[in-house]
Tab-separated table of C-alpha atoms and ligand atoms in Angstrom:
chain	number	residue	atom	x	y	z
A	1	UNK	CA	0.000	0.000	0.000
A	2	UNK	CA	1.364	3.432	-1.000
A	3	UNK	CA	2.184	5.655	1.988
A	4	UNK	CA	-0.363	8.202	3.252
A	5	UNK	CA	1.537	12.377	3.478
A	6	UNK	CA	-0.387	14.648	5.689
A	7	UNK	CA	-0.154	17.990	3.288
A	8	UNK	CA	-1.030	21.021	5.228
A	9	UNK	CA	-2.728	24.171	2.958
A	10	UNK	CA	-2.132	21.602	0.172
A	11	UNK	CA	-4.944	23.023	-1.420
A	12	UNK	CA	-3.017	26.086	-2.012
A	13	UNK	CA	-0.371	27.060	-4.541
A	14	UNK	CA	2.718	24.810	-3.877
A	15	UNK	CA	0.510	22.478	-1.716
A	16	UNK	CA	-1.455	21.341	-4.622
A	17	UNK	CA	1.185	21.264	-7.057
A	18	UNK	CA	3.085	18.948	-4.264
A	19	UNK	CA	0.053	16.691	-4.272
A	20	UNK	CA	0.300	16.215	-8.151
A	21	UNK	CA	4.133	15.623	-7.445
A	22	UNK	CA	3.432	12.971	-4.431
A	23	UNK	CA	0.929	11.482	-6.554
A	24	UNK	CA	3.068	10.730	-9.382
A	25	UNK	CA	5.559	9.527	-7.134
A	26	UNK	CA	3.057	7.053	-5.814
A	27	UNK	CA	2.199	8.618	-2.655
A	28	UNK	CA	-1.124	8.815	-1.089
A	29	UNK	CA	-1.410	12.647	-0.416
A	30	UNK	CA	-4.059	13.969	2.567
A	31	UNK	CA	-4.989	17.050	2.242
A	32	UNK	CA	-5.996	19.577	5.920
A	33	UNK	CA	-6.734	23.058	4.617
A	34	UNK	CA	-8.990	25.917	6.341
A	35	UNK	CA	-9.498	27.236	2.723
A	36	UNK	CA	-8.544	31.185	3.730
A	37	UNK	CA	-6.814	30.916	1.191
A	38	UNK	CA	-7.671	28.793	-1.439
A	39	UNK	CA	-10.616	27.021	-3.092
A	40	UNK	CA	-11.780	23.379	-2.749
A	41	UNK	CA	-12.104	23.466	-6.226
A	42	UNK	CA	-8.822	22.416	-6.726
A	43	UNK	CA	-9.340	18.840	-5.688
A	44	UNK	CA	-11.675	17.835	-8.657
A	45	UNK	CA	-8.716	19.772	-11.051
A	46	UNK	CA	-6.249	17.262	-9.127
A	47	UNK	CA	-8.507	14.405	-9.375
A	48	UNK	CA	-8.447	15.312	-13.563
A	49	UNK	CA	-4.513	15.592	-13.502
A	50	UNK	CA	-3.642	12.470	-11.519
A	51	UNK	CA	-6.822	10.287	-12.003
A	52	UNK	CA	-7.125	10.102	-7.923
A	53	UNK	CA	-8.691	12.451	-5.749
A	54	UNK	CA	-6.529	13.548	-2.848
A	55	UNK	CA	-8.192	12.509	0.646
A	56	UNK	CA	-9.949	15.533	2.195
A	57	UNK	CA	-9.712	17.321	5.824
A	58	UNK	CA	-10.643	20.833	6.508
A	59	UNK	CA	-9.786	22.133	9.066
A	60	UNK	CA	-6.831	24.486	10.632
A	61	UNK	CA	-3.625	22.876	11.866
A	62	UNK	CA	-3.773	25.030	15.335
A	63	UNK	CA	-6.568	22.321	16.658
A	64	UNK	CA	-4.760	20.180	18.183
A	65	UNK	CA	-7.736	17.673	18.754
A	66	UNK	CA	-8.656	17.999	14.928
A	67	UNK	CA	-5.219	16.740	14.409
A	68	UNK	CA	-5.434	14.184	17.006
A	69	UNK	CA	-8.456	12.811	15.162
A	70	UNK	CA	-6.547	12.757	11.893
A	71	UNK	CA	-3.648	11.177	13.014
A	72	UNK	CA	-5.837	8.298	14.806
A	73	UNK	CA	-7.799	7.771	11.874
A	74	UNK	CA	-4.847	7.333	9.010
A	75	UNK	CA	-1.280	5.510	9.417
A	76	UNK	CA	1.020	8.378	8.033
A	77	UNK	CA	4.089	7.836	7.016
A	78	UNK	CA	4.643	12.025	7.003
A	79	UNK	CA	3.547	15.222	7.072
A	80	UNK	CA	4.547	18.418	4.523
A	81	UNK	CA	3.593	21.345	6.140
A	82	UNK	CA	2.262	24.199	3.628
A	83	UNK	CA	-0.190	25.956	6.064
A	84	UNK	CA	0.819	29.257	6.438
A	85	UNK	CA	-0.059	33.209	6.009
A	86	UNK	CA	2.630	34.847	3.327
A	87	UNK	CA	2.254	38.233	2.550
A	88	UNK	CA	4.397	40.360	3.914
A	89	UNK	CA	2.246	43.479	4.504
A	90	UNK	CA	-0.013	42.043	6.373
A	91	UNK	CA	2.369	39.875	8.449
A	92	UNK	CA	4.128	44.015	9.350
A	93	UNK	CA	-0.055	45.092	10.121
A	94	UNK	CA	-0.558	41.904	12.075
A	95	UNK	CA	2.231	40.608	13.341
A	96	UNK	CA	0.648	38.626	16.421
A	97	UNK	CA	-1.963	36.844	14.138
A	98	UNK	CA	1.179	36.040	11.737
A	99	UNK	CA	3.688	34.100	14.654
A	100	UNK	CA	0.318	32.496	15.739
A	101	UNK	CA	-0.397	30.798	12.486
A	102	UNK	CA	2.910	30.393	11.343
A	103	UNK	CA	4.626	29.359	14.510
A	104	UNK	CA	1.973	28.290	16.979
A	105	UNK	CA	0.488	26.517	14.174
A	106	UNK	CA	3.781	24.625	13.206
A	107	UNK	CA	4.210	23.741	17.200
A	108	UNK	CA	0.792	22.527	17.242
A	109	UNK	CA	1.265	20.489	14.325
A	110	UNK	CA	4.579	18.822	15.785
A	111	UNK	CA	3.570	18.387	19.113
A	112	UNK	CA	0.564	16.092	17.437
A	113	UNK	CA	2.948	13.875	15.261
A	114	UNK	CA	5.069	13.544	18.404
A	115	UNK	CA	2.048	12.003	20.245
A	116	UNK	CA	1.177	10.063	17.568
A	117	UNK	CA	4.456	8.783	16.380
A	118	UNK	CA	4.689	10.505	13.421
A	119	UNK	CA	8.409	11.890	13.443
A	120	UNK	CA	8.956	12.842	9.006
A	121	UNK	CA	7.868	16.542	8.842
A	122	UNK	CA	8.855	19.028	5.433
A	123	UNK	CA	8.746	22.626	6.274
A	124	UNK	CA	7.918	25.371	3.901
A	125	UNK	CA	10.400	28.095	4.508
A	126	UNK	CA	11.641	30.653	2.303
A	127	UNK	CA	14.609	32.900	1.152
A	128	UNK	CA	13.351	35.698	3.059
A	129	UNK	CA	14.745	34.102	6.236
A	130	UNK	CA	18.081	35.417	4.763
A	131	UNK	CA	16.866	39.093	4.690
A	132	UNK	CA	18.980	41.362	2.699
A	133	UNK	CA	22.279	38.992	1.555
A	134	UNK	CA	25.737	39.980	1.999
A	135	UNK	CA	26.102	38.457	-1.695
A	136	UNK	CA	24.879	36.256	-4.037
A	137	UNK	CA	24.352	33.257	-5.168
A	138	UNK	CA	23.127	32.506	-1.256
A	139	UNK	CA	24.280	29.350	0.190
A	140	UNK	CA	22.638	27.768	3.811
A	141	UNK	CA	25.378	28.761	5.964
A	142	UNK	CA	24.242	32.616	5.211
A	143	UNK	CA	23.460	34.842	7.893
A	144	UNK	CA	19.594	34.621	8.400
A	145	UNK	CA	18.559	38.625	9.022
A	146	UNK	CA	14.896	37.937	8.721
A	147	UNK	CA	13.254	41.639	7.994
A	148	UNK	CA	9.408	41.612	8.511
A	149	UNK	CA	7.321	39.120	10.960
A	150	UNK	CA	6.449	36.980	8.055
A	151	UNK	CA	10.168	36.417	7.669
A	152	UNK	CA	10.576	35.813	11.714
A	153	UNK	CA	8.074	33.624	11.797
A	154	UNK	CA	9.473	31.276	8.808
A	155	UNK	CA	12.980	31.163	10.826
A	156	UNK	CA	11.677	31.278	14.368
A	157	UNK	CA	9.948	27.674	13.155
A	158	UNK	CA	12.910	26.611	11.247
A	159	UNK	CA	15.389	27.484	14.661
A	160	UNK	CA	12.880	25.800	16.864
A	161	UNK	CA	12.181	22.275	15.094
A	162	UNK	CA	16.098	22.540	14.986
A	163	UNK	CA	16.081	22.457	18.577
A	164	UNK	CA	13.400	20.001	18.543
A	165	UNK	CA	15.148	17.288	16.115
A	166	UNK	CA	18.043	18.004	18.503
A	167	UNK	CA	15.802	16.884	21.300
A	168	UNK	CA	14.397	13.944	19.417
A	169	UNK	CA	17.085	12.401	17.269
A	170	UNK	CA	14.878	9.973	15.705
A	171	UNK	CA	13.007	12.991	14.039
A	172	UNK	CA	13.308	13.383	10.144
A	173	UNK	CA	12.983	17.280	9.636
A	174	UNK	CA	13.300	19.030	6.100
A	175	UNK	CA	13.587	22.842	6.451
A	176	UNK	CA	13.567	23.754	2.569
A	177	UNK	CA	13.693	27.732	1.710
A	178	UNK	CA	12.175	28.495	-1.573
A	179	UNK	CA	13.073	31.357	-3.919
A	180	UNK	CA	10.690	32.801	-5.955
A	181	UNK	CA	8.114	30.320	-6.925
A	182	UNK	CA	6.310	30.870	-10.345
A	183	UNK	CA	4.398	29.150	-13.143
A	184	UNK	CA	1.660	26.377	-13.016
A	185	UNK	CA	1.289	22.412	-13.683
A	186	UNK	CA	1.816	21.865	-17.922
A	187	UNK	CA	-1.755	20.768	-18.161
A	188	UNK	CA	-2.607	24.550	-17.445
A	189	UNK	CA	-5.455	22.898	-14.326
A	190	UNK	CA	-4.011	24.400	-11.472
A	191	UNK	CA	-1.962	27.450	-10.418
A	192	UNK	CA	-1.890	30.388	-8.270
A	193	UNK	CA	-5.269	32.434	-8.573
A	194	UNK	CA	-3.948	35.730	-5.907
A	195	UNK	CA	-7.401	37.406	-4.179
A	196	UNK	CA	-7.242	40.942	-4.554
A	197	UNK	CA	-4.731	42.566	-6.344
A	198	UNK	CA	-1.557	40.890	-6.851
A	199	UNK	CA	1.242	42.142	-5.403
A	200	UNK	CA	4.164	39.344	-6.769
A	201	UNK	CA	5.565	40.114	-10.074
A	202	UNK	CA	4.375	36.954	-12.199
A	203	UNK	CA	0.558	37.125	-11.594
A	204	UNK	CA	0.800	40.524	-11.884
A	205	UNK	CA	1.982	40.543	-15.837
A	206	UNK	CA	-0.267	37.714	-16.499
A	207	UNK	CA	-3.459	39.918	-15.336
A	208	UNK	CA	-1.895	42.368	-17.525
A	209	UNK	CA	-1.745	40.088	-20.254
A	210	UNK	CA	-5.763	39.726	-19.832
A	211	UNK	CA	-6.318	42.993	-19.589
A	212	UNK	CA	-7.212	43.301	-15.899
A	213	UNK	CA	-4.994	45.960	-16.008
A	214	UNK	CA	-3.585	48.463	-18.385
A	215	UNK	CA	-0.159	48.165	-17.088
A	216	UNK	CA	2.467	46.704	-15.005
A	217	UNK	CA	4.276	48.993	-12.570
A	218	UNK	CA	7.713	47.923	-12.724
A	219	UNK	CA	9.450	49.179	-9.271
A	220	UNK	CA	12.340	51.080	-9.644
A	221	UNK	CA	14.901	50.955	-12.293
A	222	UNK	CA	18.029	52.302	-10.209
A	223	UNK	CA	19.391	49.121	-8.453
A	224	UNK	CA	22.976	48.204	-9.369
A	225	UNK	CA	21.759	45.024	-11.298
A	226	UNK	CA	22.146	44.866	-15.352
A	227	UNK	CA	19.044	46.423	-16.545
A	228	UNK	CA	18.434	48.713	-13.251
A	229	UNK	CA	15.349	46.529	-12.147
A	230	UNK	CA	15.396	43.918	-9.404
A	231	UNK	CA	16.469	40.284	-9.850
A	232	UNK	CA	15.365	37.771	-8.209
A	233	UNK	CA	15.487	33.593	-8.448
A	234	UNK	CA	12.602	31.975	-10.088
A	235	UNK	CA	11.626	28.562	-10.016
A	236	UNK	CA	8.976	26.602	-11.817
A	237	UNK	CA	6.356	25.073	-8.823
A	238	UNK	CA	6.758	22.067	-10.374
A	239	UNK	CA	9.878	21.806	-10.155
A	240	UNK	CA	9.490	23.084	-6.167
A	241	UNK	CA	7.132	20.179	-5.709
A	242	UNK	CA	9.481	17.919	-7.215
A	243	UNK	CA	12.204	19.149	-4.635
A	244	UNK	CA	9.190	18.277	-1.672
A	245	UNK	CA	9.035	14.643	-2.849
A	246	UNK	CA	12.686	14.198	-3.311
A	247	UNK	CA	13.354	15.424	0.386
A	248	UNK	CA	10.716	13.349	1.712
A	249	UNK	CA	12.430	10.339	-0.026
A	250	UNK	CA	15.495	11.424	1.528
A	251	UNK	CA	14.133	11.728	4.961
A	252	UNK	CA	12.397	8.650	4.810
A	253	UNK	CA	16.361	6.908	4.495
A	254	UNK	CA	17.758	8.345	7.441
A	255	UNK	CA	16.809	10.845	10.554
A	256	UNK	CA	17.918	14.220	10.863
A	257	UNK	CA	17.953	17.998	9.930
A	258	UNK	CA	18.187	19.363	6.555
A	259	UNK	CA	18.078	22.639	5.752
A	260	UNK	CA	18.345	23.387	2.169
A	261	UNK	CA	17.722	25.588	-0.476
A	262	UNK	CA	15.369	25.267	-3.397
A	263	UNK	CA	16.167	27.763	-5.908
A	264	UNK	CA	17.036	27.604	-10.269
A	265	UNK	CA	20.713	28.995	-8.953
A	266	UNK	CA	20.424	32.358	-11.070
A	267	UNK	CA	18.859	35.175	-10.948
A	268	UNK	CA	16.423	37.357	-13.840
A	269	UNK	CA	15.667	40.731	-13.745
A	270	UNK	CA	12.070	42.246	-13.972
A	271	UNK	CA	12.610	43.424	-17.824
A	272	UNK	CA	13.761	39.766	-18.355
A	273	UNK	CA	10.564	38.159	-17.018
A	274	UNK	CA	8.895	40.578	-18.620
A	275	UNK	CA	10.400	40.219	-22.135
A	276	UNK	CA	10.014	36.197	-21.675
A	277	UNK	CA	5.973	36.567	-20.720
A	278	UNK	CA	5.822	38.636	-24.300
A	279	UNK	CA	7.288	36.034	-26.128
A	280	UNK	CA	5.462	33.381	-24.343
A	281	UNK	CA	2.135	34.904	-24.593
A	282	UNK	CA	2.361	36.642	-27.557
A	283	UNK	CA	0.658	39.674	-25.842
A	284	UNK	CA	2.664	43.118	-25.106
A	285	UNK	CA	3.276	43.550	-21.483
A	286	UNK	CA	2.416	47.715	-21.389
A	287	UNK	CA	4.595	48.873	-18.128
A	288	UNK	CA	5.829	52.059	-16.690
A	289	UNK	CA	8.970	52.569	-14.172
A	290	UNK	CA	8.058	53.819	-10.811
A	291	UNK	CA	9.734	54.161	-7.876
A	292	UNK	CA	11.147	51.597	-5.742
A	293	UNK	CA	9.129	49.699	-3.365
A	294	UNK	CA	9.676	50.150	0.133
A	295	UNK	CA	11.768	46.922	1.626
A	296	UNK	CA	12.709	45.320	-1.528
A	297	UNK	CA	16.284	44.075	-2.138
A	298	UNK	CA	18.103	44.941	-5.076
A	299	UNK	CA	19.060	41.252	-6.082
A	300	UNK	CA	19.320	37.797	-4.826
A	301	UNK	CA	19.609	34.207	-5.971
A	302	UNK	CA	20.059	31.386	-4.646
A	303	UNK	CA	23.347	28.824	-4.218
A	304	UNK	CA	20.961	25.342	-4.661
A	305	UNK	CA	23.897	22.938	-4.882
A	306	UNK	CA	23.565	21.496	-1.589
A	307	UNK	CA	19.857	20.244	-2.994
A	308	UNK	CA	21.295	18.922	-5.775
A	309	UNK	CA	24.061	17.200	-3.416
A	310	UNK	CA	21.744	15.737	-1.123
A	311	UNK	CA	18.641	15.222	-2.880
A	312	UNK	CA	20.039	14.973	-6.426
A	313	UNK	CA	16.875	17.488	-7.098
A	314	UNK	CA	17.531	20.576	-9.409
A	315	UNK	CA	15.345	23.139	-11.279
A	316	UNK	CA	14.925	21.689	-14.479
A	317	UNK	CA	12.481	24.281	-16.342
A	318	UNK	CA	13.187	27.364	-17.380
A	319	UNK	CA	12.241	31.131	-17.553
A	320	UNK	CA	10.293	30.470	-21.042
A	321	UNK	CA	8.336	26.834	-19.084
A	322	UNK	CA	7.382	29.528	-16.728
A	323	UNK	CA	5.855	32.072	-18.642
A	324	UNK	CA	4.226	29.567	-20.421
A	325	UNK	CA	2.954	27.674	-18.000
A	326	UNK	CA	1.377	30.994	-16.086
A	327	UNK	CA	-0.040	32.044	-19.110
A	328	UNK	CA	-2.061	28.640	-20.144
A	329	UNK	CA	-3.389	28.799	-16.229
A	330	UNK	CA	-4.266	32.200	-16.354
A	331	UNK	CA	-5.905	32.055	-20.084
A	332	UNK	CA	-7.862	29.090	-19.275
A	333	UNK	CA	-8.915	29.981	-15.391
A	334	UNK	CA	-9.323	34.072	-15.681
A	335	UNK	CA	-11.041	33.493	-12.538
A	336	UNK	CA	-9.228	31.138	-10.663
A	337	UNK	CA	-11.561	27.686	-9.960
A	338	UNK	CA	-14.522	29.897	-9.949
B	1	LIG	P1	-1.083	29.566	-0.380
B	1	LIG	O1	-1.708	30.657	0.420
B	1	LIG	O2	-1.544	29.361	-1.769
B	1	LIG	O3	-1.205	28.177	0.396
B	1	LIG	C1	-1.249	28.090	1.804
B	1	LIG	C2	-2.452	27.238	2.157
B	1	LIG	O4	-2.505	27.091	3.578
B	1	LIG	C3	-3.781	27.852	1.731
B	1	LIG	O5	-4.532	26.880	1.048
B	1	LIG	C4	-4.435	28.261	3.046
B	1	LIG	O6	-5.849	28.158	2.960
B	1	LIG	C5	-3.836	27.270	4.018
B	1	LIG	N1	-3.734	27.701	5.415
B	1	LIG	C6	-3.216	28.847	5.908
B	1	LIG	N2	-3.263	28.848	7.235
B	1	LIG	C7	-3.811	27.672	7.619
B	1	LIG	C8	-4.112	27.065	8.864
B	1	LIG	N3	-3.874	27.701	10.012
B	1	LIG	N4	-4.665	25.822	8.880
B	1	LIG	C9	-4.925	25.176	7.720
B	1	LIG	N5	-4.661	25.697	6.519
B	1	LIG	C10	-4.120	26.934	6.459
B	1	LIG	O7	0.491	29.834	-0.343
B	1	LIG	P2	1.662	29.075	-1.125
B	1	LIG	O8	2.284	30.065	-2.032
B	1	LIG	O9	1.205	27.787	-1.638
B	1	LIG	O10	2.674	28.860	0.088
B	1	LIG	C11	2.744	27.647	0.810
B	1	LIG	C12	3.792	27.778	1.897
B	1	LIG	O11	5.032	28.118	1.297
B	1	LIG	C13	3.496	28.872	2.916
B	1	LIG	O12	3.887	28.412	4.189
B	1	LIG	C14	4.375	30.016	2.460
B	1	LIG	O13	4.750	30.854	3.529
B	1	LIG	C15	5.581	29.271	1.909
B	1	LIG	N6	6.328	30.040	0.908
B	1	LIG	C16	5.672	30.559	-0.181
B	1	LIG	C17	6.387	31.306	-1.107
B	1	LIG	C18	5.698	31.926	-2.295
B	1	LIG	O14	6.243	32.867	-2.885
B	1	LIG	N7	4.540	31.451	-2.731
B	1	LIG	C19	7.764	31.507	-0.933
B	1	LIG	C20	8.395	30.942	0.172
B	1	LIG	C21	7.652	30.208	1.092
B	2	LIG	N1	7.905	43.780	-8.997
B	2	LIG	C1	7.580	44.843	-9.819
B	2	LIG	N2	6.256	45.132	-9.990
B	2	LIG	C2	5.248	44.437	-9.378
B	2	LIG	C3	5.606	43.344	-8.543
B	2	LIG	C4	6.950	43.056	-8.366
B	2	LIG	O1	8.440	45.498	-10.376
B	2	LIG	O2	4.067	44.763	-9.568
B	2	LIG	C5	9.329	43.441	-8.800
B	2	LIG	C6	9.804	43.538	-7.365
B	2	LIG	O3	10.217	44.849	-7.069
B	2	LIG	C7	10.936	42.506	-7.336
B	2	LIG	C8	10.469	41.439	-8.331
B	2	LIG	O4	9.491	42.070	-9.156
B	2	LIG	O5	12.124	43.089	-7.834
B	2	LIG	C9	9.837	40.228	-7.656
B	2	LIG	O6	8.824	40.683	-6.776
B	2	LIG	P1	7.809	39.689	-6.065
B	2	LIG	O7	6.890	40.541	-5.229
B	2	LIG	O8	7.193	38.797	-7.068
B	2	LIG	O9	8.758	38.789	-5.156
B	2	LIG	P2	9.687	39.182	-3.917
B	2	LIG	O10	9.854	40.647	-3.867
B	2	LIG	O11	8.973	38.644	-2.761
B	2	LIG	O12	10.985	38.513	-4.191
């Protein structure tokens, strides 16, 4: 029998790509989401893509008996833990109701496997634990300089399941920081549907693209990078979920604490994605230069040869994969799963 994954917010952006990812790898994903961000949807686009239709919880991972329910009820062999608040604005407005889902909810969730001898646990982190880098490309060792709550939050949980998989040897922790995640599955089912107005670059230009808006404010052209705009490392979710199935694999050989990066390992300007999502789409991308926005960092990218070391996982699609891949979601889904 194939071996049941708890995915947390797995009905979200990387979560349900992941699912697609665990599927294919012949895993039995599980699926707890509160749905404050996301639809449910997405499970009858995964049941289309993989010909299975994930098992289905909702629920939030901060109830503890919820979890203690779902942990009786299915033999899991591990746990990928998605479920989490991201934007960075609101994580600066509310920083309190940030640490509480983000770390509480993380503590919660591992104080539950820990009762119920689950001890394999992926964590989503991200590159903004490392702030704003001394250089690039970043590798793990890095000073982490978190600079907002949400960025706090992603390292307090990353230093404190340290301390727990110090505590607990026999604990199989993956602590995986993620660049800039972009694009959508090839079949063009699934992908990132933002409520409100976008604020990341990607579904930004492809609301452009659809005329949602006239134009795409690019943010600042001034930075000491090659075209004046900021560059950043951006990697296919597929690829990303990919990375989640080859660390599970990993973890699933031997205990211990990994902490790696999953970045492409170079970094593209704003211009560039923006020039790529042209060709791609076949649709000009109208912008104007404005100034830049408050917090950003001129340019990072990220050193991902430890990943490829350990995991033997790299980025395998590219800039063009992306835009195309955004675009066929975004053509064929205008309004997300709605
Ligand atoms: P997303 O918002 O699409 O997915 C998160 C999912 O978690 C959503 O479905 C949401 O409904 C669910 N969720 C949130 N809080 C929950 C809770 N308390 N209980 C149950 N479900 C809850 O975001 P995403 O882009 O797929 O990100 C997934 C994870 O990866 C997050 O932890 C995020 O911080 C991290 N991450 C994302 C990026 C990015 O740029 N997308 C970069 C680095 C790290
Ligand atoms: N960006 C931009 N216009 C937008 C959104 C983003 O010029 O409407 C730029 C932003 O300044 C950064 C890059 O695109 O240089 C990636 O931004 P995003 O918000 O997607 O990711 P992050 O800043 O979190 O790396």
């Amino acid at each position: 029998m194939s071996d049941t994954i708890l995915v947390t917010g797995g009905a979200g952006f990387i979560g349900s790509h992941t699912c697609v990812a665990l599927a294919a790898a012949g895993y039995n994903p599980l699926v707890l989401d509160n749905l404050c961000n996301s639809d449910l949807r997405v499970l009858d686009r995964l049941e289309r893509i993989t010909g299975q239709r994930p098992g289905w919880i909702e629920g939030d991972v901060r109830d503890r008996a919820l979890l203690d329910r779902v942990f009786a009820e299915h033999r899991m062999a591990g746990v990928i833990h998605f479920a989490g608040l991201k934007a960075v604005g609101d994580s600066v407005a509310d920083p309190l109701g940030y640490y509480d889902n983000n770390v509480n909810g993380t503590w919660v969730l591992a104080q539950a496997m820990e009762a119920a001898g689950v001890q394999t646990l992926v964590f989503s982190s991200s590159a903004t634990v490392y702030g704003d880098p001394d250089r690039s490309p970043i590798p793990e060792h890095a000073p982490c300089r978190p600079a907002n709550p949400y960025g706090r939050s992603k390292r307090i949980v990353e230093e404190t399941l340290g301390d727990w998989q110090a505590a607990r040897p026999g604990w199989r922790v993956a602590l995986l920081r993620y660049f800039n995640p972009v694009g959508a599955h090839e079949s063009g089912l699934i992908g990132e549907h933002p409520q409100g107005r976008p604020n990341n670059l990607m579904p930004f230009v492809c609301q452009v693209a659809v005329g949602m808006h006239d134009r795409l404010m690019v943010h600042g052209n001034d930075y000491p990078t090659p075209d004046g705009t900021g560059v950043r490392d951006y990697v296919h979710v597929m690829d990303l979920a990919e990375g989640h199935v080859a660390a599970l694999r990993q973890l699933q050989k031997a205990p211990g604490l990994l902490t790696l990066n999953l970045g492409a390992g170079s970094g593209l300007s704003v211009l560039q994605v923006v020039q790529a999502f042209e060709r791609a789409s076949g649709r000009a991308i109208a912008y104007e230069v404005g100034p830049r926005r408050p917090g950003d960092v001129p340019a990072y990218w990220a050193d991902p040869s430890l990943a490829e070391r350990v995991l033997g996982w790299k980025a395998r699609r590219g800039l063009d994969a992306m835009c195309a891949d955004s675009w066929r979601w975004q053509q064929g889904n205008p309004n997300g799963y709605a």
